[in-house]
Backbone as a printed PyTorch tensor [residue, N CA C, xyz], in Angstrom:
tensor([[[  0.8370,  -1.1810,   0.0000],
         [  0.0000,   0.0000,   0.0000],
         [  0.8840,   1.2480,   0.0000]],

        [[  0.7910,   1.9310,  -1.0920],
         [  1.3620,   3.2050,  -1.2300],
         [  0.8340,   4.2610,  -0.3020]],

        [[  1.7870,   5.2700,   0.6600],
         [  1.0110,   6.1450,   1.4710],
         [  0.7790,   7.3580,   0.6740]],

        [[ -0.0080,   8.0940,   0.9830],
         [ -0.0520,   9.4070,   0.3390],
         [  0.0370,  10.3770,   0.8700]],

        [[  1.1510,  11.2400,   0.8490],
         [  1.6110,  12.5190,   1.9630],
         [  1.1440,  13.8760,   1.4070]],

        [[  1.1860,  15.2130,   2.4410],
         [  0.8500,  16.0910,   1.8330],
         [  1.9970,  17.0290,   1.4620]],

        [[  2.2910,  17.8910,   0.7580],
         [  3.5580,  18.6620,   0.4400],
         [  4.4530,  18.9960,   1.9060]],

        [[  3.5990,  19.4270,   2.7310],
         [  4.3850,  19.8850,   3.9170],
         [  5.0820,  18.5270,   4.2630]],

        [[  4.4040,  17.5640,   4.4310],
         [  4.9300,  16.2260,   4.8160],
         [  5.8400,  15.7290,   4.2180]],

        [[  5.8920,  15.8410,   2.6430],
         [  6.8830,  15.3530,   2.1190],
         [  8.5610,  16.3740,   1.9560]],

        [[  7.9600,  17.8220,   2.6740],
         [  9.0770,  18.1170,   2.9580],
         [ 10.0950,  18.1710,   3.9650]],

        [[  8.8380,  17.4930,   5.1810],
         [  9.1340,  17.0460,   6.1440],
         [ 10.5470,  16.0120,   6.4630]],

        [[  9.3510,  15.2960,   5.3880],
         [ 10.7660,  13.4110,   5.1270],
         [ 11.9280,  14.0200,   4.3950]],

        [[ 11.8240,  14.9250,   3.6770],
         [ 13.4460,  15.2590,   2.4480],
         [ 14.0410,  15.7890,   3.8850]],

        [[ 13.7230,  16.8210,   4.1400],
         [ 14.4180,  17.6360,   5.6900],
         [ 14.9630,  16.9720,   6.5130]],

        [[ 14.1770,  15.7930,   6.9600],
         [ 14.6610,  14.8130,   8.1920],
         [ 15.7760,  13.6060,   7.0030]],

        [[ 15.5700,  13.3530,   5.9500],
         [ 16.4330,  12.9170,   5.5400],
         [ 17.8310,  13.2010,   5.3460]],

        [[ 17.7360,  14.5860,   5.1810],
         [ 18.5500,  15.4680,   4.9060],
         [ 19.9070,  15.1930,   5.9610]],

        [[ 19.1040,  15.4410,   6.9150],
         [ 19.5630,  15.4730,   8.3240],
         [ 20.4740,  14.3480,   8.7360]],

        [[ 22.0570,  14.9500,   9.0680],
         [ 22.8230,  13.7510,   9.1910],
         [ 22.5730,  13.0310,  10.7040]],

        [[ 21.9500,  13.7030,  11.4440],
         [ 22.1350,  12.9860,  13.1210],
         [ 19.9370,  12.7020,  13.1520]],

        [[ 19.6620,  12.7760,  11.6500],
         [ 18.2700,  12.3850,  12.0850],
         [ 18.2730,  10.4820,  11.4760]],

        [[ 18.3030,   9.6330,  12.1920],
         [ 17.8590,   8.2260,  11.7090],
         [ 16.6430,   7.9410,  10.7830]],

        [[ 17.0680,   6.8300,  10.2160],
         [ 15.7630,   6.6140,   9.2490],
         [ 14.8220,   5.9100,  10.1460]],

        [[ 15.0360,   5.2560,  11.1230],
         [ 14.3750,   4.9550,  12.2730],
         [ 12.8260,   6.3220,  12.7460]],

        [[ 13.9750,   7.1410,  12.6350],
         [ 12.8870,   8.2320,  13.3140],
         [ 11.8590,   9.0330,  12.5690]],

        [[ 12.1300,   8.7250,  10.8110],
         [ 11.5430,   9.1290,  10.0450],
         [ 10.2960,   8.0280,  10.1390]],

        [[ 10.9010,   6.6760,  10.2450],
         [  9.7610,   5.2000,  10.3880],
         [  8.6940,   5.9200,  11.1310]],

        [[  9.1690,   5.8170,  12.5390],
         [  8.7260,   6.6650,  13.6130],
         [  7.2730,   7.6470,  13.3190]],

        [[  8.1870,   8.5280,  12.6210],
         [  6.9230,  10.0540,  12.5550],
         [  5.7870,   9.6080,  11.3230]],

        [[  6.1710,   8.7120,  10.2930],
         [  5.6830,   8.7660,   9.5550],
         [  5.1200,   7.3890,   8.4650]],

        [[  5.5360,   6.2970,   9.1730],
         [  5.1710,   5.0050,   9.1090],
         [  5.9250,   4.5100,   8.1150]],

        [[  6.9330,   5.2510,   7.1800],
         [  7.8590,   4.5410,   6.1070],
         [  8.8230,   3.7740,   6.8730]],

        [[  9.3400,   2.8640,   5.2670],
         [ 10.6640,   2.1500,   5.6340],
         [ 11.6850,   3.0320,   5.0530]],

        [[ 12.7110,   2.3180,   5.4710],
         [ 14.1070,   3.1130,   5.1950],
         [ 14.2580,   3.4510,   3.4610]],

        [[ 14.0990,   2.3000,   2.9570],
         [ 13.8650,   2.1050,   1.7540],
         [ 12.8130,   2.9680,   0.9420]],

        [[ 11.7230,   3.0680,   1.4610],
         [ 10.4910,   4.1900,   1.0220],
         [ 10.8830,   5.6110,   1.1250]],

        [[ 11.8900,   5.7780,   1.8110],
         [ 11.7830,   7.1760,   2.3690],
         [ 13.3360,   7.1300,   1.2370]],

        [[ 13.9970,   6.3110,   0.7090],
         [ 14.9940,   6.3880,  -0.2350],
         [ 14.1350,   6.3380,  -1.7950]],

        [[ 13.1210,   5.8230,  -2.0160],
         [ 12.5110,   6.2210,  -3.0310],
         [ 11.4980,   7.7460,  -3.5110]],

        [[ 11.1780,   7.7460,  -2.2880],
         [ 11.0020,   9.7480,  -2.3700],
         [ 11.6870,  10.2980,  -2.3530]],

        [[ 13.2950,   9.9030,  -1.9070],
         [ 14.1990,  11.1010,  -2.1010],
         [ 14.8080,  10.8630,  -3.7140]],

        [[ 14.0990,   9.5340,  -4.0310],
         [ 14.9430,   9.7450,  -5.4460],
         [ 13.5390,  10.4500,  -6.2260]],

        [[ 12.2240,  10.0760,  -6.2900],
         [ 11.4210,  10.6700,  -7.0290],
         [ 11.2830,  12.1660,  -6.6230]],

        [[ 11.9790,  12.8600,  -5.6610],
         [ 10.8800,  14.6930,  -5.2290],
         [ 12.5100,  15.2620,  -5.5420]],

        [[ 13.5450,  14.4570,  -5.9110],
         [ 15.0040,  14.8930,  -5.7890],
         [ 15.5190,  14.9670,  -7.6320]],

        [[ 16.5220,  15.6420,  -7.6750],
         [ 17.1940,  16.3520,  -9.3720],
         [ 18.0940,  15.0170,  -8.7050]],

        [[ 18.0660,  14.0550, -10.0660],
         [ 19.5550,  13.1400, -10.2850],
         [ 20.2750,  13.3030,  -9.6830]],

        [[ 21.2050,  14.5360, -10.1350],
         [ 22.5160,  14.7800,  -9.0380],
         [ 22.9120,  15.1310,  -7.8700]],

        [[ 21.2380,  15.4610,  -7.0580],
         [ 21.0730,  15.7700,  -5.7510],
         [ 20.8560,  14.1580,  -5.1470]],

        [[ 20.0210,  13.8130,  -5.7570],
         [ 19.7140,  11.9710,  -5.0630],
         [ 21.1020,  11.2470,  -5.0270]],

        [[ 21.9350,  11.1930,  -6.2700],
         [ 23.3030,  10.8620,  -5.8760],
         [ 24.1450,  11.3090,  -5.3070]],

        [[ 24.3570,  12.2290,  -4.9040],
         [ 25.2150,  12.6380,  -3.6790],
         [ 24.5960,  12.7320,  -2.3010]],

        [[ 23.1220,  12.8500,  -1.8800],
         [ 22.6320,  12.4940,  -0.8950],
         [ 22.6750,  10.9890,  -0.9460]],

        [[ 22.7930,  10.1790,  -1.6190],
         [ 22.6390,   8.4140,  -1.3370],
         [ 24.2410,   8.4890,  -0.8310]],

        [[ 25.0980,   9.0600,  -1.5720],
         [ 26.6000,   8.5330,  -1.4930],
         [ 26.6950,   9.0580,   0.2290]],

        [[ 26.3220,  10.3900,   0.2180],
         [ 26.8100,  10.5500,   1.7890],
         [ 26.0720,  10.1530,   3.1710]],

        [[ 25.0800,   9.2750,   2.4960],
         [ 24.2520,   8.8830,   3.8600],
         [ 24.8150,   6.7470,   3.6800]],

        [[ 24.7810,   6.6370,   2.7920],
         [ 25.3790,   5.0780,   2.9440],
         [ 26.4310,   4.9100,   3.4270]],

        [[ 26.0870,   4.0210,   4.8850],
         [ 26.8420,   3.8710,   5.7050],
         [ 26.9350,   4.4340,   7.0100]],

        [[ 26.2890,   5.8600,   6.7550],
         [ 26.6180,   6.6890,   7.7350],
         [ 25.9160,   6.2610,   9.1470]],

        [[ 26.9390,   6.1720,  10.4970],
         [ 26.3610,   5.6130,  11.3280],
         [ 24.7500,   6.4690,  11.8140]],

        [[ 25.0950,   7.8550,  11.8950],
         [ 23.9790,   8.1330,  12.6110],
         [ 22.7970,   8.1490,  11.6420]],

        [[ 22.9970,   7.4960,  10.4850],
         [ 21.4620,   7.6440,   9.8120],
         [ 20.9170,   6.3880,  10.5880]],

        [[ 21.6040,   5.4720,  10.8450],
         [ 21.0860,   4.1080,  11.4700],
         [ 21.1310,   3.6410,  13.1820]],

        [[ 20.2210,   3.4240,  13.8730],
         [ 19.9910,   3.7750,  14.9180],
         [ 20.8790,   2.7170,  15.3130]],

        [[ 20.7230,   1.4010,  14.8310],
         [ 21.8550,   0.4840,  15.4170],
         [ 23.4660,   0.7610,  15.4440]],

        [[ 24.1170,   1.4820,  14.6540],
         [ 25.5340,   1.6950,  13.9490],
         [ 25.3550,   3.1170,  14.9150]],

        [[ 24.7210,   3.9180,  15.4810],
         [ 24.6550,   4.8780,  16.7680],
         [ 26.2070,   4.1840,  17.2640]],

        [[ 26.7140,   5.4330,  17.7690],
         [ 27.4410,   5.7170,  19.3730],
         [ 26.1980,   5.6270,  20.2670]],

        [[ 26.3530,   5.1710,  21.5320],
         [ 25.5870,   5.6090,  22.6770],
         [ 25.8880,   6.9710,  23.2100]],

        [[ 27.0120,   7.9240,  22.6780],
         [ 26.6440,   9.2260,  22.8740],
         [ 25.5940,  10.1140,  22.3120]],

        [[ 25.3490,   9.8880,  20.8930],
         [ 24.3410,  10.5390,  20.3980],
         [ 22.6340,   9.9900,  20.8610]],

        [[ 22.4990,  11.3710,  21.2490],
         [ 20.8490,  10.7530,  21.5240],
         [ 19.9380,  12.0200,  21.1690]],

        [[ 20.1670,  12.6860,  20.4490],
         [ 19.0720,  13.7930,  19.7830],
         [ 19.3580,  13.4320,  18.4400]],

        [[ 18.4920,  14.0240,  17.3550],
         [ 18.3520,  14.1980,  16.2650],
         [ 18.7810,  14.9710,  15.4720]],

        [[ 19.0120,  16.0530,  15.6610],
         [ 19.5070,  17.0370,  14.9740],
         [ 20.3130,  18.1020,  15.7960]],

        [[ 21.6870,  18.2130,  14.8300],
         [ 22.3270,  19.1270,  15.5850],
         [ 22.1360,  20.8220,  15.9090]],

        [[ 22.1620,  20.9000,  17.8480],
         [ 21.9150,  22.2750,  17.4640],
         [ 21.7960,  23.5620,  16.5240]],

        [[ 22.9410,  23.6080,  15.7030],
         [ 23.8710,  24.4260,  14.7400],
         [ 23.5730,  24.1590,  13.3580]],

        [[ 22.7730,  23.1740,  13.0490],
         [ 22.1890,  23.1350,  11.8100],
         [ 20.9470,  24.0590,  11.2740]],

        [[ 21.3070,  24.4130,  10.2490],
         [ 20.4000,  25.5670,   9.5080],
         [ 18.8560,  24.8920,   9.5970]],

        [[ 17.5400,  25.5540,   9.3810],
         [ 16.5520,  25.1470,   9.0680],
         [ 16.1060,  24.8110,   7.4900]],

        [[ 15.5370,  24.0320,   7.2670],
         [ 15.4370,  24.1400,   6.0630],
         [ 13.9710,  24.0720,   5.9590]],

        [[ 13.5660,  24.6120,   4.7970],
         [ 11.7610,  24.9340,   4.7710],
         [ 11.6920,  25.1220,   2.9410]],

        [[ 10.8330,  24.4060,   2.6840],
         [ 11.1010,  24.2510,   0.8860],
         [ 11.7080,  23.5500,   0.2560]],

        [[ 12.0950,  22.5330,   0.7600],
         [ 13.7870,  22.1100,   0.7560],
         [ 14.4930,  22.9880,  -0.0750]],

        [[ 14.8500,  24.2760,   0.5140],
         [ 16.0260,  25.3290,   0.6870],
         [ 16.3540,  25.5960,   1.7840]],

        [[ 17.8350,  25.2410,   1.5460],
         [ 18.3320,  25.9190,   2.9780],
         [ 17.8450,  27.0590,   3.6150]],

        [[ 17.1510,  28.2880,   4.1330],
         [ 17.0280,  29.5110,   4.5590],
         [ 18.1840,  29.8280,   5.0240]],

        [[ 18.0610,  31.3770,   4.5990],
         [ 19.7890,  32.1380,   5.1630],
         [ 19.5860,  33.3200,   6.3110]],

        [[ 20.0430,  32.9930,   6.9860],
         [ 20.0750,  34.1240,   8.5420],
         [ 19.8310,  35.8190,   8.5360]]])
């Protein structure tokens, strides 16, 4: 069963994807996808060369995966990270 999100929502998932200290766990979480689902919206709402360099720098990466965690990290997103809204960065 395919879900059907609304724009805000789906900019929700690119944002939290985005996000290097946010898990795909926590995207599961807010929004009932798999890791995998939430990698096929970033390739369908994403430009080619944005989906490939977001795949290259999140494969692997421990904190996208809640198991591969340090037990130091336990928030989601780092203080010091910009907001993003549109998926555009906003500038200060």
């Amino acid at each position: 069963m395919k879900k059907e999100f609304t724009e805000r929502e789906l900019d929700r998932i690119i944002e939290m994807a985005w996000e290097d200290r946010t898990p795909f766990e926590a995207i599961t979480y807010q929004f009932g996808i798999s890791e995998q689902e939430t990698i096929e919206i970033m390739r369908r709402e994403m430009k080619p060369s944005s989906f490939k360099m977001w795949r290259k720098r999140v494969q692997g990466r421990s904190t996208k995966h809640q198991k591969l965690r340090n037990g130091d990290v336990t928030r989601f997103k780092c203080t010091m990270q910009r907001q993003i809204t549109g998926n555009k960065i906003s500038k200060r």
